[in-house]
Coordinates of C-alpha atoms and ligand atoms in Angstrom, one line a residue:
Chain I
X28 CA 67.6 -67.8 -132.7
X29 CA 69.7 -64.9 -133.7
X30 CA 73.3 -64.8 -132.5
X31 CA 74.2 -62.3 -129.8
X32 CA 77.2 -60.9 -131.7
X33 CA 77.4 -61.0 -135.5
X34 CA 80.4 -59.8 -137.5
X35 CA 79.8 -60.1 -141.4
X36 CA 82.6 -59.5 -144.0
X37 CA 84.6 -57.0 -141.9
X38 CA 87.8 -55.7 -143.3
X39 CA 90.3 -53.1 -141.9
X40 CA 93.4 -51.9 -143.2
X41 CA 96.3 -50.0 -141.6
X42 CA 98.1 -48.5 -144.6
X43 CA 99.2 -51.5 -146.6
X44 CA 98.6 -54.0 -143.8
X45 CA 95.3 -55.8 -144.0
X46 CA 94.7 -56.4 -140.3
X47 CA 91.1 -57.9 -140.7
X48 CA 90.3 -59.5 -143.9
X49 CA 86.8 -60.2 -144.9
X50 CA 86.1 -61.8 -141.6
X51 CA 82.7 -63.3 -140.6
X52 CA 81.8 -65.1 -137.4
X53 CA 79.0 -65.0 -134.9
X54 CA 78.8 -65.7 -131.1
X55 CA 75.8 -67.2 -129.6
X56 CA 74.2 -66.1 -126.4
X57 CA 75.6 -68.1 -123.4
X58 CA 78.7 -69.5 -125.1
X59 CA 82.3 -69.0 -124.5
X60 CA 84.0 -68.3 -127.8
X61 CA 87.8 -68.1 -128.4
X62 CA 89.9 -66.5 -131.1
X63 CA 93.3 -68.0 -131.5
X64 CA 96.1 -67.1 -133.9
X65 CA 99.8 -66.2 -134.1
X66 CA 100.9 -62.6 -133.1
X67 CA 99.8 -59.9 -135.5
X68 CA 96.9 -62.1 -136.8
X69 CA 94.5 -59.3 -136.1
X70 CA 92.8 -60.7 -132.9
X71 CA 93.0 -57.5 -130.8
X72 CA 92.0 -55.5 -133.9
X73 CA 88.7 -57.6 -134.0
X74 CA 88.1 -56.4 -130.4
X75 CA 88.8 -52.9 -131.3
X76 CA 86.4 -53.1 -134.1
X77 CA 83.6 -54.4 -131.6
X78 CA 84.6 -51.6 -129.1
X79 CA 84.3 -49.1 -132.0
X80 CA 87.8 -47.7 -131.7
X81 CA 88.3 -48.6 -135.4
X82 CA 85.7 -48.1 -138.1
X83 CA 85.8 -51.1 -140.5
X84 CA 86.3 -50.4 -144.2
X85 CA 83.6 -52.8 -145.2
X86 CA 81.2 -55.2 -143.4
X87 CA 78.8 -55.0 -140.5
X88 CA 78.9 -55.6 -136.9
X89 CA 75.6 -56.2 -134.9
X90 CA 74.8 -56.9 -131.3
X91 CA 71.5 -58.3 -130.2
X92 CA 70.0 -57.3 -133.6
X93 CA 71.3 -53.7 -133.2
X94 CA 73.8 -52.3 -135.6
X95 CA 77.0 -51.6 -133.6
X96 CA 78.3 -49.4 -136.4
X97 CA 75.6 -46.8 -135.6
X98 CA 77.3 -46.2 -132.3
X99 CA 80.3 -44.3 -131.0
X100 CA 82.9 -46.1 -128.9
X101 CA 81.5 -44.5 -125.6
X102 CA 78.1 -45.9 -126.4
X103 CA 79.0 -49.5 -126.7
X104 CA 79.2 -50.1 -123.0
X105 CA 75.6 -49.1 -122.7
X106 CA 74.5 -52.2 -124.8
X107 CA 76.2 -54.4 -122.1
X108 CA 79.5 -55.0 -123.8
X109 CA 82.5 -54.9 -121.5
X110 CA 86.2 -55.6 -122.2
X111 CA 89.7 -56.1 -120.9
X112 CA 92.9 -55.0 -122.7
X113 CA 95.9 -57.0 -123.8
X114 CA 98.2 -54.5 -122.2
X115 CA 96.2 -53.8 -119.1
X116 CA 94.6 -50.4 -119.1
X117 CA 93.6 -49.6 -115.5
X118 CA 93.2 -46.3 -113.8
X119 CA 96.6 -46.3 -112.1
X120 CA 96.2 -43.4 -109.6
X121 CA 93.0 -44.8 -108.2
X122 CA 92.2 -47.7 -105.9
X123 CA 90.9 -51.0 -106.8
X124 CA 87.5 -50.2 -105.4
X125 CA 87.4 -46.9 -107.5
X126 CA 88.5 -48.8 -110.6
X127 CA 85.6 -51.2 -110.2
X128 CA 83.2 -48.4 -109.5
X129 CA 84.1 -46.8 -112.8
X130 CA 82.9 -50.0 -114.4
X131 CA 79.5 -48.9 -113.1
X132 CA 79.6 -45.7 -115.0
X133 CA 77.0 -46.8 -117.5
X134 CA 74.5 -47.1 -114.7
X135 CA 75.0 -43.4 -113.7
X136 CA 71.6 -41.8 -113.2
X137 CA 72.4 -38.7 -111.1
X138 CA 73.2 -35.2 -112.3
X139 CA 76.2 -33.0 -111.6
X140 CA 74.1 -30.8 -109.3
X141 CA 72.8 -33.8 -107.2
X142 CA 76.4 -35.1 -106.9
X143 CA 77.7 -31.7 -105.8
X144 CA 75.4 -31.7 -102.9
X145 CA 75.5 -35.4 -102.5
X146 CA 71.7 -35.6 -102.6
X147 CA 69.9 -38.6 -101.0
X148 CA 69.5 -40.1 -104.6
X149 CA 73.2 -40.1 -105.0
X150 CA 73.7 -41.9 -101.8
X151 CA 71.0 -44.5 -102.8
X152 CA 72.6 -45.0 -106.1
X153 CA 76.1 -45.2 -104.6
X154 CA 74.9 -48.0 -102.2
X155 CA 73.7 -49.9 -105.2
X156 CA 76.9 -49.5 -107.1
X157 CA 78.8 -50.5 -104.1
X158 CA 76.7 -53.7 -103.6
X159 CA 77.3 -54.6 -107.3
X160 CA 81.1 -54.0 -106.9
X161 CA 81.3 -55.8 -103.7
X162 CA 79.8 -58.9 -105.1
X163 CA 82.6 -58.8 -107.8
X164 CA 85.2 -58.2 -105.2
X165 CA 84.0 -61.3 -103.3
X166 CA 83.7 -63.4 -106.5
X167 CA 87.4 -62.6 -107.5
X168 CA 88.8 -62.7 -104.1
X169 CA 90.0 -59.0 -104.2
X170 CA 89.3 -58.1 -100.6
X171 CA 92.9 -57.8 -99.6
X172 CA 93.5 -55.3 -102.5
X173 CA 90.2 -53.4 -102.1
X174 CA 91.6 -50.0 -101.1
X175 CA 95.1 -50.4 -102.6
X176 CA 96.3 -48.2 -105.3
X177 CA 96.7 -49.8 -108.8
X178 CA 100.3 -48.4 -109.1
X179 CA 102.2 -50.9 -107.0
X180 CA 99.9 -53.9 -107.5
X181 CA 101.4 -57.0 -108.9
X182 CA 100.8 -57.9 -112.5
X183 CA 98.6 -60.9 -111.8
X184 CA 96.3 -58.8 -109.5
X185 CA 96.0 -56.2 -112.1
X186 CA 94.8 -58.8 -114.6
X187 CA 92.1 -59.7 -112.1
X188 CA 91.2 -56.1 -111.2
X189 CA 90.6 -55.5 -115.0
X190 CA 88.4 -58.6 -115.3
X191 CA 86.5 -57.2 -112.2
X192 CA 86.0 -53.8 -113.6
X193 CA 84.5 -55.3 -116.7
X194 CA 82.3 -57.5 -114.7
X195 CA 81.2 -54.7 -112.4
X196 CA 79.4 -53.2 -115.5
X197 CA 77.1 -56.0 -115.5
X198 CA 77.6 -56.9 -119.2
X199 CA 75.9 -59.4 -121.4
X200 CA 79.1 -59.8 -123.6
X201 CA 82.5 -59.9 -122.1
X202 CA 85.5 -59.5 -124.3
X203 CA 88.7 -60.7 -122.9
X204 CA 92.0 -60.0 -124.6
X205 CA 94.5 -62.6 -123.5
X206 CA 93.3 -63.0 -120.0
X207 CA 95.9 -65.5 -119.0
X208 CA 99.0 -64.1 -120.7
X209 CA 101.6 -63.4 -118.2
X210 CA 99.9 -65.3 -115.4
X211 CA 101.4 -68.2 -113.4
X212 CA 100.0 -71.7 -113.7
X213 CA 98.0 -71.2 -110.5
X214 CA 96.7 -67.8 -111.6
X215 CA 95.7 -69.4 -114.9
X216 CA 93.8 -72.2 -113.2
X217 CA 91.9 -69.5 -111.1
X218 CA 91.2 -67.6 -114.4
X219 CA 89.8 -70.8 -115.8
X220 CA 87.4 -71.4 -113.0
X221 CA 86.3 -67.7 -113.0
X222 CA 85.5 -67.9 -116.8
X223 CA 83.5 -71.0 -116.2
X224 CA 81.6 -69.4 -113.4
X225 CA 80.9 -66.1 -115.4
X226 CA 79.3 -68.2 -118.0
X227 CA 77.4 -70.7 -115.8
X228 CA 76.4 -68.5 -112.9
X229 CA 76.2 -65.1 -114.3
X230 CA 75.0 -66.2 -117.8
X231 CA 77.5 -63.7 -119.5
X232 CA 78.6 -64.6 -122.9
X233 CA 82.4 -64.6 -123.3
X234 CA 84.5 -63.9 -126.3
X235 CA 88.2 -64.2 -125.6
X236 CA 91.5 -64.1 -127.3
X237 CA 94.0 -66.5 -125.8
X238 CA 97.2 -68.3 -126.6
X239 CA 97.0 -70.9 -123.9
X240 CA 95.6 -73.8 -125.7
X241 CA 95.0 -75.5 -122.4
X242 CA 92.7 -72.8 -121.2
X243 CA 91.0 -72.6 -124.5
X244 CA 90.2 -76.2 -124.7
X245 CA 89.1 -76.1 -121.0
X246 CA 86.6 -73.5 -121.1
X247 CA 85.5 -72.6 -124.7
X248 CA 82.6 -74.1 -126.8
X249 CA 83.9 -72.8 -130.0
X250 CA 87.2 -71.6 -131.5
X251 CA 88.0 -69.4 -134.3
X252 CA 91.5 -69.7 -135.7
X253 CA 92.8 -66.4 -137.5
X254 CA 95.8 -65.8 -139.6
X255 CA 96.6 -62.5 -141.3
X256 CA 93.1 -61.2 -140.4
X257 CA 91.3 -64.0 -142.2
X258 CA 89.4 -67.1 -140.9
X259 CA 91.5 -70.3 -141.0
X260 CA 89.2 -72.6 -139.2
X261 CA 86.2 -72.6 -136.8
X262 CA 84.8 -75.4 -134.6
X263 CA 85.2 -77.2 -131.3
X264 CA 88.7 -76.7 -129.7
X265 CA 89.6 -80.3 -130.8
X266 CA 88.4 -79.8 -134.4
X267 CA 90.4 -76.5 -134.7
X268 CA 93.6 -77.9 -133.1
X269 CA 93.4 -81.0 -135.6
X270 CA 92.8 -78.7 -138.6
X271 CA 95.8 -79.1 -141.0
X272 CA 95.7 -75.4 -142.0
X273 CA 95.8 -74.4 -138.3
X274 CA 98.7 -76.7 -137.5
X275 CA 100.5 -75.3 -140.5
X276 CA 100.0 -71.7 -139.8
X277 CA 99.8 -71.4 -136.1
X278 CA 101.3 -74.4 -134.2
X279 CA 103.7 -75.4 -137.0
X280 CA 105.4 -71.9 -137.3
X281 CA 107.9 -72.2 -134.6
X282 CA 105.4 -74.0 -132.2
X283 CA 104.5 -70.9 -130.1
Chain T
X8 CA 97.6 -47.0 -85.9
X9 CA 93.9 -46.8 -86.7
X10 CA 92.2 -49.7 -88.1
X11 CA 89.0 -49.3 -90.1
X12 CA 86.4 -51.9 -89.5
X13 CA 83.8 -51.7 -92.3
X14 CA 80.4 -52.8 -91.3
X15 CA 78.5 -51.4 -94.3
X16 CA 79.1 -49.8 -97.6
X17 CA 78.3 -46.4 -96.1
X18 CA 81.8 -46.3 -94.7
X19 CA 83.2 -45.8 -98.1
X20 CA 80.4 -43.4 -99.1
X21 CA 80.7 -41.2 -95.9
X22 CA 82.5 -37.8 -95.9
X23 CA 84.7 -38.8 -93.0
X24 CA 86.1 -42.3 -92.9
X25 CA 85.9 -42.5 -89.1
X26 CA 85.0 -40.6 -85.9
X27 CA 88.6 -39.7 -85.4
X28 CA 89.0 -37.7 -88.8
X29 CA 85.6 -36.3 -88.2
X30 CA 86.8 -34.8 -84.9
X31 CA 90.0 -33.6 -86.4
X32 CA 88.1 -31.6 -89.1
X33 CA 85.6 -30.5 -86.7
X34 CA 88.3 -29.1 -84.4
X35 CA 90.0 -27.5 -87.4
X36 CA 86.8 -25.7 -88.4
X37 CA 86.2 -24.6 -84.8
X38 CA 89.7 -23.1 -84.6
X39 CA 89.2 -21.4 -87.9
X40 CA 85.9 -19.9 -86.9
X41 CA 87.5 -18.5 -83.6
X42 CA 90.5 -17.2 -85.4
X43 CA 89.4 -13.5 -85.3
X44 CA 89.5 -13.5 -81.5
X45 CA 93.0 -15.2 -81.6
X46 CA 94.8 -13.3 -84.3
X47 CA 95.3 -9.6 -85.0
X48 CA 94.0 -8.1 -88.2
X49 CA 97.1 -8.3 -90.2
X50 CA 97.5 -12.0 -89.8
X51 CA 93.8 -12.5 -90.2
X52 CA 94.1 -10.9 -93.6
X53 CA 97.0 -13.1 -94.5
X54 CA 94.9 -16.2 -93.5
X55 CA 92.0 -14.8 -95.6
X56 CA 94.3 -14.5 -98.5
X57 CA 95.5 -18.1 -98.0
X58 CA 91.9 -19.3 -98.2
X59 CA 91.2 -17.2 -101.3
X60 CA 94.1 -18.8 -103.0
X61 CA 93.0 -22.2 -101.8
X62 CA 89.6 -21.7 -103.5
X63 CA 91.2 -20.7 -106.7
X64 CA 93.6 -23.7 -106.2
X65 CA 90.7 -26.1 -105.7
X66 CA 89.3 -24.9 -109.0
X67 CA 92.5 -25.7 -110.9
X68 CA 93.1 -28.8 -108.9
X69 CA 89.9 -30.4 -110.1
X70 CA 91.0 -29.8 -113.7
X71 CA 94.7 -30.6 -113.4
X72 CA 95.0 -33.0 -110.4
X73 CA 91.8 -34.7 -110.9
X74 CA 91.3 -34.8 -114.6
X75 CA 94.8 -34.4 -115.8
X76 CA 94.4 -31.3 -118.0
X77 CA 96.9 -28.6 -117.3
X78 CA 95.7 -25.0 -117.8
X79 CA 97.8 -21.8 -117.8
X80 CA 94.8 -19.8 -118.5
X81 CA 93.1 -19.7 -115.2
X82 CA 93.9 -16.1 -114.6
X83 CA 91.5 -15.3 -117.2
X84 CA 88.7 -17.0 -115.2
X85 CA 89.8 -15.4 -112.1
X86 CA 89.4 -12.1 -113.8
X87 CA 86.0 -13.1 -115.4
X88 CA 84.7 -14.1 -111.9
X89 CA 86.0 -10.8 -110.4
X90 CA 84.7 -8.5 -113.0
X91 CA 81.4 -10.2 -113.4
X92 CA 80.7 -10.3 -109.7
X93 CA 81.5 -6.6 -109.3
X94 CA 79.6 -5.6 -112.4
X95 CA 76.5 -7.5 -111.3
X96 CA 76.6 -5.7 -108.0
X97 CA 77.0 -2.3 -109.8
X98 CA 73.9 -3.2 -111.6
X99 CA 72.1 -3.6 -108.3
X100 CA 72.2 -7.4 -107.7
X101 CA 72.9 -8.2 -104.1
X102 CA 76.1 -10.2 -103.3
X103 CA 74.3 -13.3 -102.4
X104 CA 73.0 -13.5 -105.9
X105 CA 75.8 -11.8 -107.8
X106 CA 78.5 -14.1 -106.2
X107 CA 77.0 -17.4 -107.2
X108 CA 76.0 -16.0 -110.6
X109 CA 79.6 -14.9 -111.4
X110 CA 80.7 -18.5 -110.7
X111 CA 78.0 -19.9 -113.0
X112 CA 78.8 -17.5 -115.7
X113 CA 82.6 -18.3 -115.5
X114 CA 81.7 -22.0 -115.5
X115 CA 79.6 -21.6 -118.7
X116 CA 82.3 -19.6 -120.4
X117 CA 84.9 -22.1 -119.4
X118 CA 82.9 -25.0 -120.8
X119 CA 82.4 -23.2 -124.1
X120 CA 86.1 -22.4 -124.4
X121 CA 87.0 -26.0 -123.3
X122 CA 85.0 -27.5 -126.3
X123 CA 87.7 -26.7 -128.9
X124 CA 90.6 -26.7 -126.3
X125 CA 90.2 -30.3 -125.0
X126 CA 91.2 -31.9 -128.2
X127 CA 94.7 -31.0 -127.2
X128 CA 96.8 -33.0 -124.8
X129 CA 99.2 -32.2 -122.0
X130 CA 101.7 -29.5 -122.7
X131 CA 99.8 -28.4 -125.9
X132 CA 96.7 -27.6 -124.0
X133 CA 98.9 -25.7 -121.4
X134 CA 100.5 -23.6 -124.1
X135 CA 97.2 -22.9 -125.9
X136 CA 95.6 -21.8 -122.6
X137 CA 98.4 -19.3 -122.1
X138 CA 96.8 -17.3 -124.9
X139 CA 93.6 -17.0 -122.6
X140 CA 95.6 -15.4 -120.0
X141 CA 97.2 -12.9 -122.3
X142 CA 93.9 -12.2 -124.2
X143 CA 92.1 -11.5 -120.9
X144 CA 94.2 -8.3 -120.5
X145 CA 93.4 -7.1 -123.9
X146 CA 89.7 -7.9 -123.7
X147 CA 89.4 -6.0 -120.4
X148 CA 91.0 -3.0 -122.0
X149 CA 88.8 -3.3 -125.2
X150 CA 85.7 -3.5 -123.0
X151 CA 86.6 -0.4 -121.2
X152 CA 82.9 0.9 -121.1
X153 CA 81.9 -1.8 -118.9
X154 CA 85.3 -2.8 -117.2
X155 CA 86.8 0.7 -116.9
X156 CA 89.9 -0.8 -118.7
X157 CA 93.2 0.4 -117.4
X158 CA 91.9 2.7 -114.7
X159 CA 90.3 -0.3 -113.1
X160 CA 87.4 -0.8 -110.6
X161 CA 86.9 -0.7 -107.0
X162 CA 85.2 -3.5 -105.2
X163 CA 81.9 -2.5 -103.8
X164 CA 80.8 -3.0 -100.2
X165 CA 79.3 -6.4 -99.6
X166 CA 75.9 -6.5 -97.8
X167 CA 74.4 -9.7 -96.6
X168 CA 71.0 -9.4 -94.9
X169 CA 71.9 -5.8 -93.8
X170 CA 75.3 -6.8 -92.5
X171 CA 78.1 -4.8 -94.2
X172 CA 81.3 -6.7 -94.9
X173 CA 84.6 -5.0 -96.0
X174 CA 88.0 -6.3 -96.1
X175 CA 89.6 -3.3 -94.3
X176 CA 86.9 -2.0 -92.0
X177 CA 85.5 -5.4 -91.0
X178 CA 88.3 -8.0 -91.6
X179 CA 86.7 -10.4 -89.2
X180 CA 83.4 -10.6 -91.1
X181 CA 85.2 -10.8 -94.4
X182 CA 87.3 -13.5 -93.1
X183 CA 84.1 -15.5 -92.0
X184 CA 82.6 -15.0 -95.4
X185 CA 85.6 -16.3 -97.2
X186 CA 85.8 -19.3 -94.6
X187 CA 82.1 -20.2 -95.2
X188 CA 82.8 -20.0 -99.1
X189 CA 85.9 -22.1 -98.6
X190 CA 84.1 -24.8 -96.7
X191 CA 81.2 -24.9 -99.3
X192 CA 83.7 -25.2 -102.2
X193 CA 85.6 -28.0 -100.4
X194 CA 82.4 -29.8 -99.6
X195 CA 81.2 -29.7 -103.2
X196 CA 84.7 -30.8 -104.4
X197 CA 84.6 -33.8 -101.9
X198 CA 81.1 -34.7 -103.0
X199 CA 82.1 -34.7 -106.7
X200 CA 85.1 -37.0 -105.9
X201 CA 82.9 -39.6 -104.1
X202 CA 80.3 -39.5 -106.9
X203 CA 80.4 -41.1 -110.5
X204 CA 81.5 -38.0 -112.0
X205 CA 84.6 -37.6 -109.8
X206 CA 85.6 -41.3 -110.7
X207 CA 85.0 -40.5 -114.3
X208 CA 87.5 -37.6 -114.1
X209 CA 90.1 -39.9 -112.6
X210 CA 89.3 -42.4 -115.4
X211 CA 89.8 -39.8 -118.1
X212 CA 93.1 -38.7 -116.5
X213 CA 94.5 -42.2 -116.3
X214 CA 93.3 -43.9 -119.4
X215 CA 91.1 -42.5 -122.1
X216 CA 90.8 -45.7 -124.0
X217 CA 89.4 -47.8 -121.1
X218 CA 87.3 -44.8 -119.9
X219 CA 85.6 -44.9 -123.3
X220 CA 85.2 -48.6 -123.2
X221 CA 83.4 -48.1 -119.8
X222 CA 81.0 -45.7 -121.4
X223 CA 82.6 -42.4 -120.4
X224 CA 82.2 -39.7 -123.1
X225 CA 85.8 -38.3 -123.0
X226 CA 85.1 -34.8 -124.5
X227 CA 81.9 -34.2 -122.4
X228 CA 83.7 -35.3 -119.2
X229 CA 86.6 -32.9 -119.9
X230 CA 84.3 -30.0 -120.7
X231 CA 82.5 -30.7 -117.5
X232 CA 85.8 -30.7 -115.5
X233 CA 86.7 -27.6 -117.2
X234 CA 83.4 -25.9 -116.5
X235 CA 83.4 -26.8 -112.8
X236 CA 87.0 -25.9 -112.5
X237 CA 86.4 -22.4 -113.9
X238 CA 83.3 -21.9 -111.8
X239 CA 85.2 -22.5 -108.6
X240 CA 88.1 -20.4 -109.8
X241 CA 85.7 -17.6 -110.8
X242 CA 84.5 -17.6 -107.2
X243 CA 88.1 -17.3 -106.0
X244 CA 88.7 -14.5 -108.5
X245 CA 85.7 -12.5 -107.1
X246 CA 87.0 -12.9 -103.6
X247 CA 90.4 -11.8 -104.8
X248 CA 88.8 -8.6 -106.1
X249 CA 87.2 -7.9 -102.8
X250 CA 90.3 -8.8 -100.9
X251 CA 92.4 -6.4 -103.1
X252 CA 89.9 -3.6 -103.0
X253 CA 90.8 -2.5 -106.5
X254 CA 91.8 -4.2 -109.7
X255 CA 92.4 -3.5 -113.3
X256 CA 93.5 -5.2 -116.4
X257 CA 96.8 -6.1 -115.1
X258 CA 95.8 -7.6 -111.8
X259 CA 95.0 -11.1 -113.2
X260 CA 98.2 -11.6 -115.4
X261 CA 99.8 -14.7 -116.8
X262 CA 102.1 -14.7 -113.8
X263 CA 99.0 -15.4 -111.7
X264 CA 98.1 -18.4 -113.9
X265 CA 101.7 -19.7 -113.5
X266 CA 101.6 -19.1 -109.7
X267 CA 98.3 -21.0 -109.5
X268 CA 99.6 -24.0 -111.5
X269 CA 102.9 -24.0 -109.5
X270 CA 101.0 -23.7 -106.3
X271 CA 98.9 -26.9 -106.7
X272 CA 102.0 -28.9 -108.0
X273 CA 103.9 -27.8 -104.9
X274 CA 100.9 -28.6 -102.6
X275 CA 100.4 -32.0 -104.1
X276 CA 98.4 -32.8 -107.2
X277 CA 95.2 -34.6 -106.9
X278 CA 94.4 -33.8 -103.4
X279 CA 92.2 -31.2 -101.7
X280 CA 94.9 -30.8 -99.0
X281 CA 97.4 -29.9 -101.7
X282 CA 95.4 -26.8 -102.8
X283 CA 95.5 -25.7 -99.2
X284 CA 99.2 -26.4 -98.5
X285 CA 100.2 -24.8 -101.8
X286 CA 98.0 -21.7 -101.0
X287 CA 100.0 -21.4 -97.7
X288 CA 103.3 -21.3 -99.6
X289 CA 102.0 -18.8 -102.1
X290 CA 100.6 -16.4 -99.5
X291 CA 103.4 -16.5 -97.0
X292 CA 106.4 -16.7 -99.5
X293 CA 106.6 -12.9 -99.8
X294 CA 106.6 -12.5 -96.1
X295 CA 109.2 -15.1 -95.7
X296 CA 111.5 -13.6 -98.2
X297 CA 111.3 -10.2 -96.9
X298 CA 112.1 -11.5 -93.4
X299 CA 114.9 -13.4 -95.0
X300 CA 116.3 -10.3 -96.6
X301 CA 116.0 -8.3 -93.3
X302 CA 118.0 -11.0 -91.7
X303 CA 120.8 -10.6 -94.2
X304 CA 120.6 -6.9 -94.0
X305 CA 119.3 -6.1 -97.4
X306 CA 115.8 -5.1 -96.3
X307 CA 115.4 -2.1 -98.5
X308 CA 116.8 -3.5 -101.7
X309 CA 114.2 -4.5 -104.2
X310 CA 115.3 -7.5 -106.2
X311 CA 113.2 -7.8 -109.3
X312 CA 111.9 -11.4 -109.9
X313 CA 113.1 -12.7 -106.6
X314 CA 109.7 -14.1 -105.5
X315 CA 109.1 -15.8 -108.9
X316 CA 112.7 -17.1 -108.9
X317 CA 112.5 -18.7 -105.4
X318 CA 109.1 -20.1 -106.2
X319 CA 110.4 -21.7 -109.3
X320 CA 113.3 -23.1 -107.5
X321 CA 110.9 -24.6 -104.9
X322 CA 108.9 -26.1 -107.7
X323 CA 111.9 -27.8 -109.4
X324 CA 113.2 -29.1 -106.0
X325 CA 109.6 -30.7 -105.4
X326 CA 109.4 -32.2 -108.8
X327 CA 112.9 -33.7 -108.4
X328 CA 112.5 -34.9 -104.8
X329 CA 108.8 -35.1 -103.9
X330 CA 106.6 -35.2 -106.9
X331 CA 103.6 -35.9 -104.7
X332 CA 104.0 -32.4 -103.3
X333 CA 103.7 -31.2 -99.7
X334 CA 100.7 -33.4 -99.2
X335 CA 102.7 -36.5 -100.2
X336 CA 105.4 -35.5 -97.8
X337 CA 102.9 -35.0 -95.0
X338 CA 101.4 -38.4 -95.6
X339 CA 104.7 -40.1 -95.3
X340 CA 105.6 -38.3 -92.1
X341 CA 102.2 -39.3 -90.7
X342 CA 102.6 -42.8 -91.6
X343 CA 106.0 -43.0 -90.3
X344 CA 104.6 -41.8 -86.8
X345 CA 101.7 -44.2 -87.0
X346 CA 104.0 -47.1 -87.6
X347 CA 106.8 -46.0 -85.3
X348 CA 109.2 -47.8 -84.6
X349 CA 108.4 -50.2 -87.5
X350 CA 108.9 -47.8 -90.3
X351 CA 111.5 -49.0 -92.7
X352 CA 113.8 -46.7 -94.6
X353 CA 112.9 -48.0 -98.1
X354 CA 109.1 -48.1 -97.3
X355 CA 108.1 -45.5 -99.9
X356 CA 110.2 -46.8 -102.8
X357 CA 108.0 -47.4 -105.7
X358 CA 107.2 -51.0 -105.9
X359 CA 108.0 -52.8 -109.1
X360 CA 107.0 -56.2 -107.7
X361 CA 105.0 -57.3 -110.8
X362 CA 108.3 -57.7 -112.7
X363 CA 109.1 -60.6 -110.4
X364 CA 106.0 -62.5 -110.9
X365 CA 105.6 -61.9 -114.6
X366 CA 106.3 -64.9 -116.7
X367 CA 108.5 -63.4 -119.4
X368 CA 107.8 -64.5 -122.9
Ligands
LIG408 N1 96.8 -48.8 -134.7 C1 97.4 -49.5 -135.5 N2 98.1 -49.0 -136.5 C2 98.8 -49.6 -137.4 N3 98.8 -51.0 -137.5 C3 98.2 -51.6 -136.5 C4 97.6 -51.0 -135.5 N4 96.9 -51.9 -134.7 C5 97.2 -53.0 -135.2 N5 98.0 -53.0 -136.3 C6 98.5 -54.1 -137.1 O1 97.4 -54.9 -137.4 C7 97.9 -56.2 -137.4 C8 97.2 -56.9 -136.2 O2 97.4 -56.6 -134.9 P1 96.8 -57.1 -133.7 O3 95.3 -57.1 -133.9 O4 97.2 -56.2 -132.5 O5 97.3 -58.6 -133.6 P2 97.1 -59.7 -132.5 O6 96.4 -60.9 -133.2 O7 98.5 -60.1 -132.0 O8 96.2 -59.1 -131.4 C9 99.4 -56.2 -136.9 O9 100.2 -56.3 -138.2 C10 99.6 -54.9 -136.3 O10 100.9 -54.4 -136.6
LIG409 MG1 96.7 -58.7 -129.4

């Protein structure tokens, strides 16, 4: 079977900095795959390559057999790829509900004129969007925040809302950039159960960047260790943690 | 305090969240419809003026408040709406066709102009659009054969199904016409806000990166916002023409653009109420000022730039003390009354609670 996401020999430079260096890896449908590595290793840049925010100098990226490089950044969501950002990017002056509804945007079927008069079709579509979003709200226990503005929400809740917005789009592949960073121990625990459920109940493939090795070993099938944009090691969490090169580059350097 | 019990998703989709707010707005519309029997013609004319400014303000609000794109070029679109409507009517089209057509034309022109302009952000876009306001004047003069340039045009009589409507001779009919258009524009605006496109506008305003990641085409969405904004503004401009009776190349100047932008900021960006509150300020400020001058005994002395100066001062005070505009202030007063006597003094301080829970690394 072909992998869901396949990155082959991708290279990206920012001026003199080689952020991603001849990197190849692939993510199978249904697995939870983690990328670990020290700060500045190029993890977020890999996500931005998949999101098509950056154009790789070389290499190829394909999703479900289609060439991702043929697409613009705003056409990636349509394939069923959703993501969160390391430094939470929510719509600050909108409510939690509205934020999650934006996640449904790729399912928009109505035209401007229909929306202006709020035609029956718009109402029907809106009901469908609400149902999908309401399921996510239940799943992530967001009811208390449903109609609250994002500005003014605690950091931990924002992280969950961002996960919710990505889930609301009904993705096949979920990209999570440091889902547990800045969360308390209990919040991290919740995140762990959610990621487990996202894979097992919803059947969504997850690619995540995470520093918390507890979380990584807890939920991930495979791990890729990255340093200076290049692959150091790949394998099960235990294999990667035991890899001498990884211990040297990542855990050894100041024991982050 | 009213509590909303949600029994189905329709509660969020509905135009009015509950019966109470439906009744409030129904009462408001009823009073508005009855106004010609309550008010004399002078004040009715003033209220008509408020509504026309509110329509123009709704147009700019959609672009600036909802989508986050500032424009100082909207006087040009007021002018385009006004001239095109009157010229269509001079060509023999009835008002009921000429009026919507002028809105559509203004919307299309706005969209075309937006395509190069939307690459710019914030203040740069505002500055670039100033050029539009200035150019409009010249274009009107250059196109004198159709626009009558400096000598200007007179607004023709509006006839709808044989009923004649004119601002001076039938101020009540003109008022009802403007009221009906105001309600239609407000409804269209509300409908957009509760639809996917309205949410896409807010998404573009607040975070272009994540909007893109959600599949929103940034340039197309901004161009749409520009187009709809210009269409509504164009309708407002046409009504301004009929209200003024006569207009020429100097009627829709840069000052009008600035006034419109200040208006929605003072009223409260990002809310429909804000456009209306701001319009009240714009329409009644000249009256308030002349009354003020009478009070201090300087009634006959003309002070150049007084209006603009006072307006600017109000704007600065609002930005300093109430960035949410009159609407924000109004909401706070309302919530204070609803919670009375439990309102706390620091209730509206911006919360930074997340700093406390964040595990700093
Ligand atoms: N937009 C950018 N412009 C220039 N350099 C960048 C940019 N984005 C990332 N970099 C650089 O690329 C390298 C990898 O960054 P990043 O992918 O954010 O690392 P991380 O693994 O911590 O997520 C860093 O050296 C960073 O400074
Ligand atoms: Mg990063």
